[in-house]
Tab-separated table of C-alpha atoms in Angstrom:
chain	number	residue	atom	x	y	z
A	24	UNK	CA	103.310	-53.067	-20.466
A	25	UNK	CA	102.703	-50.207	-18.203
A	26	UNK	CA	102.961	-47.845	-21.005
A	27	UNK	CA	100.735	-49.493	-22.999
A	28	UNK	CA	97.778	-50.023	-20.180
A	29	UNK	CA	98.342	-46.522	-19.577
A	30	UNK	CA	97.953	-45.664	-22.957
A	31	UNK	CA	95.102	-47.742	-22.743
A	32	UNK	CA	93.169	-46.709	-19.969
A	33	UNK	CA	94.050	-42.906	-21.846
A	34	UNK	CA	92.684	-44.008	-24.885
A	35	UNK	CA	89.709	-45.895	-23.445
A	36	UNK	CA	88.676	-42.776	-20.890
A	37	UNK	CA	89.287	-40.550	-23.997
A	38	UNK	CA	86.906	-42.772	-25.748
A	39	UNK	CA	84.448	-42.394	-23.047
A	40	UNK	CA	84.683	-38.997	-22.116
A	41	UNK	CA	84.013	-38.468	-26.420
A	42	UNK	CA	81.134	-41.382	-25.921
A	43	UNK	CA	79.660	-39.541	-22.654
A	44	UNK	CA	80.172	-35.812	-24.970
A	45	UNK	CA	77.974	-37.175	-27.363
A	46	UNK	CA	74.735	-37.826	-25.550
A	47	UNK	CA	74.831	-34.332	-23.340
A	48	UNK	CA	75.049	-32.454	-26.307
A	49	UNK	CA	72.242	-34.273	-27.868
A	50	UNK	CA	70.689	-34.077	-24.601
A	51	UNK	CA	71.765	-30.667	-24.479
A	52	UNK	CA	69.591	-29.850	-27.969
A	53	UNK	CA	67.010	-31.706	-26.653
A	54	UNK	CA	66.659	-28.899	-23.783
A	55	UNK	CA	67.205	-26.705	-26.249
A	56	UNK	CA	64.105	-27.478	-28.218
A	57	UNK	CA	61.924	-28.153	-24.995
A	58	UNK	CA	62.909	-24.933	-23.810
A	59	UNK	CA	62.274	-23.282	-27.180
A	60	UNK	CA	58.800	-25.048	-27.930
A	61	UNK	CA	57.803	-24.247	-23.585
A	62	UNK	CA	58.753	-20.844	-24.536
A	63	UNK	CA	56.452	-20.264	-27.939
A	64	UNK	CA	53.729	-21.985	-25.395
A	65	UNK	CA	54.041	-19.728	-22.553
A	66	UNK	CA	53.910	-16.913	-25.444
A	67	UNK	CA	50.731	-18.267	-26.192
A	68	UNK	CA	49.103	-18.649	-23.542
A	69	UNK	CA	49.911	-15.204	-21.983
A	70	UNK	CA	48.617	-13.740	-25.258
A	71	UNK	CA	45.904	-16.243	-25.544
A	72	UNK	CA	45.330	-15.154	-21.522
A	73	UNK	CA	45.487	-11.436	-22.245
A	74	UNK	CA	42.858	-11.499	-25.451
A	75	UNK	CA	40.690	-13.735	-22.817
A	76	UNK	CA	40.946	-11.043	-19.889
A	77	UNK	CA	40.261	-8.246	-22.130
A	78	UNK	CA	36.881	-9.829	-23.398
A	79	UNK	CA	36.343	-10.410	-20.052
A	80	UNK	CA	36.545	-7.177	-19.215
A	81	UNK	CA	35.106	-5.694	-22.040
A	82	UNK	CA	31.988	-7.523	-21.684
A	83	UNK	CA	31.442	-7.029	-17.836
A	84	UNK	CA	32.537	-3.322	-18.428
A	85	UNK	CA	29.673	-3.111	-20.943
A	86	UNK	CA	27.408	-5.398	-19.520
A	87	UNK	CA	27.155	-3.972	-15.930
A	88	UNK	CA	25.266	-0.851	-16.488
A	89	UNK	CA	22.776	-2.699	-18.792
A	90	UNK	CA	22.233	-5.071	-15.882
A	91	UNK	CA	21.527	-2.190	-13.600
A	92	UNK	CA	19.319	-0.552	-15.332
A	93	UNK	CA	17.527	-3.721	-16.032
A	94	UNK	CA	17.698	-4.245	-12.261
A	95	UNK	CA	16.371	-0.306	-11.664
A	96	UNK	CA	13.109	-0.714	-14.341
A	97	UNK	CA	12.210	-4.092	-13.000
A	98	UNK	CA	12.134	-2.613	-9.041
A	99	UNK	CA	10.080	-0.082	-10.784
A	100	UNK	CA	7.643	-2.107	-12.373
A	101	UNK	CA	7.270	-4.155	-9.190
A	102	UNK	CA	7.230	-1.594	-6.131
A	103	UNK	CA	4.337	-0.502	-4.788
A	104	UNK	CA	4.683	2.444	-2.540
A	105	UNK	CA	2.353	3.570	0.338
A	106	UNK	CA	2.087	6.168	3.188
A	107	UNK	CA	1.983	5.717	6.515
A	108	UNK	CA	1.660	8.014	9.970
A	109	UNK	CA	4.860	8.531	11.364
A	110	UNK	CA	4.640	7.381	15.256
A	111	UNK	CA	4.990	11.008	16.322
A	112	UNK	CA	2.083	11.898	14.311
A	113	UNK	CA	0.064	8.549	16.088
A	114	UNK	CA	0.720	9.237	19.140
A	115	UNK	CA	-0.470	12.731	18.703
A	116	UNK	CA	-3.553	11.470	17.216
A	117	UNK	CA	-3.980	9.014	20.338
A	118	UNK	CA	-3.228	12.105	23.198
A	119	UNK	CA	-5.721	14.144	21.483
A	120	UNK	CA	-8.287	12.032	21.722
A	121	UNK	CA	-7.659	11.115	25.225
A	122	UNK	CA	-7.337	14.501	25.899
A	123	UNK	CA	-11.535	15.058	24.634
A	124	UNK	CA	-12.728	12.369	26.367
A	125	UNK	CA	-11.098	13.578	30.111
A	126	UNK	CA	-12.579	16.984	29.264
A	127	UNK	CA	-15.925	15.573	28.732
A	128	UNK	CA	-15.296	13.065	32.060
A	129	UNK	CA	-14.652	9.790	30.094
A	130	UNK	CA	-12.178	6.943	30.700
A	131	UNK	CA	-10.881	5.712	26.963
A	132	UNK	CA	-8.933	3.916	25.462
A	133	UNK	CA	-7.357	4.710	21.820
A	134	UNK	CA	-5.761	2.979	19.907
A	135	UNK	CA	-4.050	4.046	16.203
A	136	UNK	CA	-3.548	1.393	13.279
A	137	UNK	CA	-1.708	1.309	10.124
A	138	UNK	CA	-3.165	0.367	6.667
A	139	UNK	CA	-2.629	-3.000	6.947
A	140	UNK	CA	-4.352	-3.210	10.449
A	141	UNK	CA	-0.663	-3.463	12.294
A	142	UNK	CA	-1.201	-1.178	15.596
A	143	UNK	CA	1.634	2.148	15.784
A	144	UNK	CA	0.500	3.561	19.264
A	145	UNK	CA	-2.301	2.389	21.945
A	146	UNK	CA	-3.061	4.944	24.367
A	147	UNK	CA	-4.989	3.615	27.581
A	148	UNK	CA	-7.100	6.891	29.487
A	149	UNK	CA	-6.822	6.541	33.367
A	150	UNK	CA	-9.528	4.194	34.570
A	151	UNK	CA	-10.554	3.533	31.437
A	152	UNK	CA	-12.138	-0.545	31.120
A	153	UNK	CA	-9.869	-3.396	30.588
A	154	UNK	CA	-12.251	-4.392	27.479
A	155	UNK	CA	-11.515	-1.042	25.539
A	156	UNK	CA	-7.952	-1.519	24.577
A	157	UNK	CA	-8.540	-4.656	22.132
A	158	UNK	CA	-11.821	-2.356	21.319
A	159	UNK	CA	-10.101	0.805	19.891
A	160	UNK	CA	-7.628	-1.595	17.721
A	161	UNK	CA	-10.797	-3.382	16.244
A	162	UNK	CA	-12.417	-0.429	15.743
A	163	UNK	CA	-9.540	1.415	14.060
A	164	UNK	CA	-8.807	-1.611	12.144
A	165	UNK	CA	-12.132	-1.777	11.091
A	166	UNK	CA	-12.567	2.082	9.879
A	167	UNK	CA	-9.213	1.671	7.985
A	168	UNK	CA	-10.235	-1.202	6.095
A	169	UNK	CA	-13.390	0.045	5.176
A	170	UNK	CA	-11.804	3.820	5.009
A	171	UNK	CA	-15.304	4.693	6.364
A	172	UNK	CA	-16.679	5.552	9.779
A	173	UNK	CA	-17.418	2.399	11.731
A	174	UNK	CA	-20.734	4.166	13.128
A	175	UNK	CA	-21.224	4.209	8.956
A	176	UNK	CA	-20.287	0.644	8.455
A	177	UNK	CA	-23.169	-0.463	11.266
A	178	UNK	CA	-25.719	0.229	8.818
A	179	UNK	CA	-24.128	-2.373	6.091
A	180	UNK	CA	-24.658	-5.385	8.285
A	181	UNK	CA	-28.932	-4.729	7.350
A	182	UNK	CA	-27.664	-5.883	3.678
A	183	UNK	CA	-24.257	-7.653	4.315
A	184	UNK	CA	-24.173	-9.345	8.077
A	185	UNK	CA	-21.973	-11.691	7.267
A	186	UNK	CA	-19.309	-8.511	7.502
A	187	UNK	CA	-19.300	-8.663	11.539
A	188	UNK	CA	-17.962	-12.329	10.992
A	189	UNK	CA	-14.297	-11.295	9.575
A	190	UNK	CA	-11.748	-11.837	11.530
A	191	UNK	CA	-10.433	-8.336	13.424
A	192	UNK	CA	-13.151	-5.849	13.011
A	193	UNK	CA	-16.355	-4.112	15.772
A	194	UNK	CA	-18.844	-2.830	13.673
A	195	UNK	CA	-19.847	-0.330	16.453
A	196	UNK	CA	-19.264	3.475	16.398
A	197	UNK	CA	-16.005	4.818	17.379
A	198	UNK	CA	-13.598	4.177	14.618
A	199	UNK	CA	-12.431	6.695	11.728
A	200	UNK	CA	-10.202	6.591	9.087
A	201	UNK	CA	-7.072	9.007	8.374
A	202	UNK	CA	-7.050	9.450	4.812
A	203	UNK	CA	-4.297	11.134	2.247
A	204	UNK	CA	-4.877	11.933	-1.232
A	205	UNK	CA	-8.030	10.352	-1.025
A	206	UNK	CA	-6.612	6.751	-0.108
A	207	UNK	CA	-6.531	4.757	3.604
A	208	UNK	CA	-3.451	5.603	5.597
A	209	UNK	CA	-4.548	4.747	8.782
A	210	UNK	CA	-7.721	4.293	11.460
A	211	UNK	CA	-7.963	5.738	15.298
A	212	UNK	CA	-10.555	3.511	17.195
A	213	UNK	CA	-11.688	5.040	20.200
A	214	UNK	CA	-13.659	2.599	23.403
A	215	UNK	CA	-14.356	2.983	26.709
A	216	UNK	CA	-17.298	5.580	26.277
A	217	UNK	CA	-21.030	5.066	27.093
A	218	UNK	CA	-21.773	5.650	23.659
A	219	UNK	CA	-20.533	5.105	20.157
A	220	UNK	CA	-21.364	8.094	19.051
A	221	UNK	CA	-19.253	9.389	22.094
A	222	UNK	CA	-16.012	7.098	21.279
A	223	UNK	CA	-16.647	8.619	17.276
A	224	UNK	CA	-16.411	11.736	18.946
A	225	UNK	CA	-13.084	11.091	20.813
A	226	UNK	CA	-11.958	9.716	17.730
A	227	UNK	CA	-12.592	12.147	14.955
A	228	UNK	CA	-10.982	14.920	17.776
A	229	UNK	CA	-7.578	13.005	17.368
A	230	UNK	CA	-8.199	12.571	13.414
A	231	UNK	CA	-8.495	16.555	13.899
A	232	UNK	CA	-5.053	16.997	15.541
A	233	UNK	CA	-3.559	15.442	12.408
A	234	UNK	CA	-4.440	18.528	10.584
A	235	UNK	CA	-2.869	20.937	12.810
């Protein structure tokens, strides 16, 4: 009876070991065909992935100088470029002008404006009024938006007065206008003077520097 549950319990774990043999090599196919179809799919991919990156790279390769020459001709189209006194240059102006009026005994004030009215140096003369430095910048501001004399300009409010009503200017002499190839660069209002005529004077002498 021993022999025969031995036998048995042989025959029966033999059965099961066969019966367990049976799914892990089916199991074990199984793996074999996942691994086999992940395999083909990682192929494609990475060649799928590869074609992708080289179009990528083909077309930003290619693309990128046409987008900066695009970039270059539109700045082009759209810049507009001016010229302006350096402040060495305006501060010259300004000394020069102080320097005429102390020869001829005046206290000034002198101020030197960019195109767009936006002051680069204000030089106040000893002595000279409190009134005269917001003067001069008027005054150059008004010469440079005009590019014309202010002492010039006067004689337009008998057709246009409304002009002394903008915002900014002194239609009174002692502004001038700093010109390069023909255009506006900047004005040099000179006040403090008895005279407009005298502040024009002041002021043309440090327009005169400029040219030196």
């Amino acid at each position: 009876m021993n022999d025969h549950r031995t036998t048995s319990a042989a025959t029966t774990s033999a059965n099961t070991a066969s019966a367990g043999t049976a799914p892990r090599r089916a199991a074990s196919r199984r793996t074999r065909l996942l691994t086999g179809a992940a395999a083909v799919a990682a192929l494609a991919a990475g060649a799928f992935g590869a074609v992708s990156a080289h179009a990528t790279t083909s077309t930003a390769a290619s693309g990128a100088p046409q987008r900066t020459a695009a970039a270059a001709e539109a700045g082009d189209r759209n810049v507009h470029r001016t010229t302006h006194l350096t402040v060495d240059a305006a501060t010259r102006a300004a000394q020069a002008a102080v320097r005429a009026a102390r020869e001829d005994g005046q206290r000034v004030s002198v101020a030197v404006v960019d195109r767009g009215g936006v002051t680069i140096v204000v030089l106040r003369g000893d002595g000279a009024g409190p009134q005269s430095y917001a003067s001069a910048e008027r005054k150059g501001f008004t010469a440079v938006s005009w590019n014309a004399p202010t002492s010039e300009l006067v004689k337009r409010l008998e057709t246009t007065p409304n002009l002394k009503d903008i915002p900014g200017t002194l239609f009174l002499g002692g502004g001038v206008p700093v010109a390069a190839d023909g255009a506006p660069i900047a004005g040099i209002g000179v006040a403090g003077a008895p005279s407009g005529a005298l502040d024009e004077k002041y002021a043309r002498a440090g327009a005169a520097a400029l040219g030196r």
